[in-house]
C-alpha positions as a printed NumPy array, in Angstrom:
array([[ 20.47 , -47.361, -47.089],
       [ 17.4  , -45.398, -46.812],
       [ 16.155, -46.613, -43.631],
       [ 19.531, -46.39 , -42.163],
       [ 19.143, -42.694, -43.136],
       [ 16.118, -41.92 , -41.95 ],
       [ 17.026, -43.468, -38.263],
       [ 19.904, -41.09 , -38.679],
       [ 17.598, -38.108, -39.074],
       [ 15.475, -39.296, -36.249],
       [ 18.191, -39.284, -34.171],
       [ 19.238, -35.876, -35.041],
       [ 15.777, -34.482, -34.719],
       [ 15.308, -36.171, -30.938],
       [ 19.088, -34.639, -30.118],
       [ 17.939, -31.105, -31.106],
       [ 14.466, -31.542, -29.468],
       [ 16.272, -32.578, -26.182],
       [ 18.572, -29.431, -26.64 ],
       [ 16.047, -27.17 , -27.144],
       [ 14.062, -28.501, -24.153],
       [ 17.185, -27.837, -21.723],
       [ 17.395, -24.382, -23.375],
       [ 13.82 , -23.575, -22.956],
       [ 13.764, -25.035, -19.105],
       [ 16.567, -22.742, -18.209],
       [ 15.202, -19.73 , -19.869],
       [ 11.726, -20.292, -17.816],
       [ 13.739, -20.581, -15.01 ],
       [ 15.383, -17.216, -15.603],
       [ 12.39 , -15.465, -16.687],
       [ 10.36 , -16.731, -13.812],
       [ 13.203, -15.416, -11.637],
       [ 13.074, -12.099, -13.055],
       [  9.143, -12.027, -13.102],
       [  9.324, -12.686,  -9.18 ],
       [ 11.785, -10.038,  -8.576],
       [  9.803,  -7.538, -10.388],
       [  6.684,  -8.521,  -8.349],
       [  8.424,  -8.502,  -5.089],
       [ 10.043,  -5.123,  -5.678],
       [  6.511,  -3.692,  -6.84 ],
       [  5.128,  -4.771,  -3.467],
       [  6.806,  -2.164,  -1.666],
       [  4.199,   0.665,  -0.424],
       [  4.681,   4.1  ,  -1.153],
       [  6.037,   6.182,   1.404],
       [  3.294,   9.159,   2.128],
       [  4.175,  12.89 ,   2.298],
       [  3.725,  13.352,   5.896],
       [  4.946,  15.341,   8.914],
       [  5.882,  12.719,  11.173],
       [  5.962,  13.724,  14.891],
       [  8.269,  11.255,  17.051],
       [  5.477,  10.724,  19.296],
       [  2.186,  10.331,  17.598],
       [  0.477,   9.873,  21.136],
       [  1.49 ,  13.243,  22.294],
       [ -0.416,  14.871,  19.242],
       [ -3.41 ,  12.761,  19.93 ],
       [ -3.477,  13.492,  23.564],
       [ -2.998,  17.308,  22.899],
       [ -6.489,  19.094,  23.588],
       [ -5.98 ,  21.366,  20.888],
       [ -5.532,  18.622,  18.413],
       [ -8.54 ,  18.059,  15.786],
       [ -8.908,  14.702,  14.958],
       [-10.326,  14.18 ,  11.574],
       [-11.86 ,  10.554,  10.27 ],
       [-11.766,  10.876,   6.575],
       [-14.054,   7.535,   5.789],
       [-17.445,   8.052,   4.373],
       [-20.14 ,   8.989,   6.849],
       [-21.631,   5.51 ,   7.04 ],
       [-18.352,   4.112,   8.472],
       [-18.247,   7.09 ,  10.801],
       [-21.514,   6.486,  12.241],
       [-20.904,   3.043,  13.008],
       [-17.264,   3.663,  14.628],
       [-14.945,   6.064,  15.47 ],
       [-12.292,   7.615,  17.877],
       [-13.775,   9.723,  20.365],
       [-14.355,  13.179,  19.788],
       [-13.458,  13.253,  16.054],
       [-15.301,  14.926,  13.471],
       [-16.004,  13.244,  10.06 ],
       [-14.807,  14.853,   7.143],
       [-14.734,  12.22 ,   4.419],
       [-11.834,  12.202,   1.935],
       [-13.84 ,  13.435,  -1.285],
       [-15.079,  16.444,   0.794],
       [-11.628,  17.37 ,   2.336],
       [-10.617,  20.01 ,  -0.263],
       [-13.76 ,  21.733,   0.058],
       [-13.172,  22.038,   4.248],
       [ -9.774,  23.376,   4.234],
       [-10.435,  26.575,   5.649],
       [-11.776,  24.742,   8.673],
       [ -8.497,  22.891,   9.398],
       [ -6.416,  25.727,   8.519],
       [ -6.966,  27.351,  11.699],
       [ -6.253,  24.371,  13.81 ],
       [ -2.673,  24.101,  15.745],
       [ -2.756,  20.184,  14.773],
       [ -4.579,  17.659,  12.663],
       [ -4.845,  13.876,  12.993],
       [ -6.341,  12.113,   9.904],
       [ -7.361,   8.519,  10.154],
       [ -9.348,   5.655,   8.319],
       [-10.18 ,   2.06 ,   8.336],
       [ -6.561,   0.781,   6.91 ],
       [ -4.512,   4.277,   6.68 ],
       [ -4.957,   4.442,   2.929],
       [ -7.403,   7.142,   2.877],
       [ -5.36 ,   8.941,   5.723],
       [ -2.561,   8.594,   3.909],
       [ -3.979,  10.524,   0.769],
       [ -5.518,  12.858,   3.089],
       [ -2.363,  14.137,   4.575],
       [ -0.851,  14.344,   0.868],
       [ -3.648,  16.449,  -0.149],
       [ -3.705,  18.538,   2.871],
       [  0.32 ,  19.141,   2.662],
       [ -0.457,  20.224,  -1.307],
       [ -2.667,  22.713,  -0.059],
       [ -0.399,  24.589,   2.634],
       [ -1.331,  22.407,   5.957],
       [  2.039,  21.722,   7.756],
       [  0.311,  20.655,  11.011],
       [ -1.496,  17.698,   9.74 ],
       [ -0.499,  14.144,  11.365],
       [ -1.216,  10.618,   9.928],
       [ -2.921,   8.705,  13.085],
       [ -3.434,   5.596,  10.255],
       [ -6.792,   3.854,  11.732],
       [ -9.436,   4.85 ,  13.829],
       [ -8.555,   1.738,  16.108],
       [ -5.168,   3.181,  16.307],
       [ -6.435,   6.481,  17.346],
       [ -8.932,   5.249,  19.86 ],
       [ -6.002,   2.733,  21.306],
       [ -3.977,   5.445,  22.11 ],
       [ -6.832,   7.7  ,  23.475],
       [ -7.632,   4.719,  26.138],
       [ -4.176,   4.494,  26.618],
       [ -3.856,   8.061,  27.632],
       [ -6.753,   7.489,  29.933],
       [ -5.311,   4.899,  31.716],
       [ -2.215,   7.173,  32.411]])
């Protein structure tokens, strides 16, 4: 009698364990799905506050446009776009007066992130004539293309 009761308990425990395992697997699936969706939605890039010109090529080609490389001095010295000046992002706020008198200012860097920050900083300080050139390679390519035309 005791052995029969023990076997019944074992079967019952195994059944509960099986049901719990199925429930756990379903919960794990939904949790993984929720985390994946959360991570995917957090991968979107923040839109920078910029004054977008429909044609950045025209802005770069304009002889009155000031091209500003916002990378550090060492990176600027290695390579940059022709006719660009260097004002590192960390020093940009100290040089607002230099930029305020310009008709147009195009800022750029290595990957575009510092340029986005520079545009945002300059807008906050009242400069509306600022354009995001993204990278120095982009600005240089625009200059090269304009030379060919």
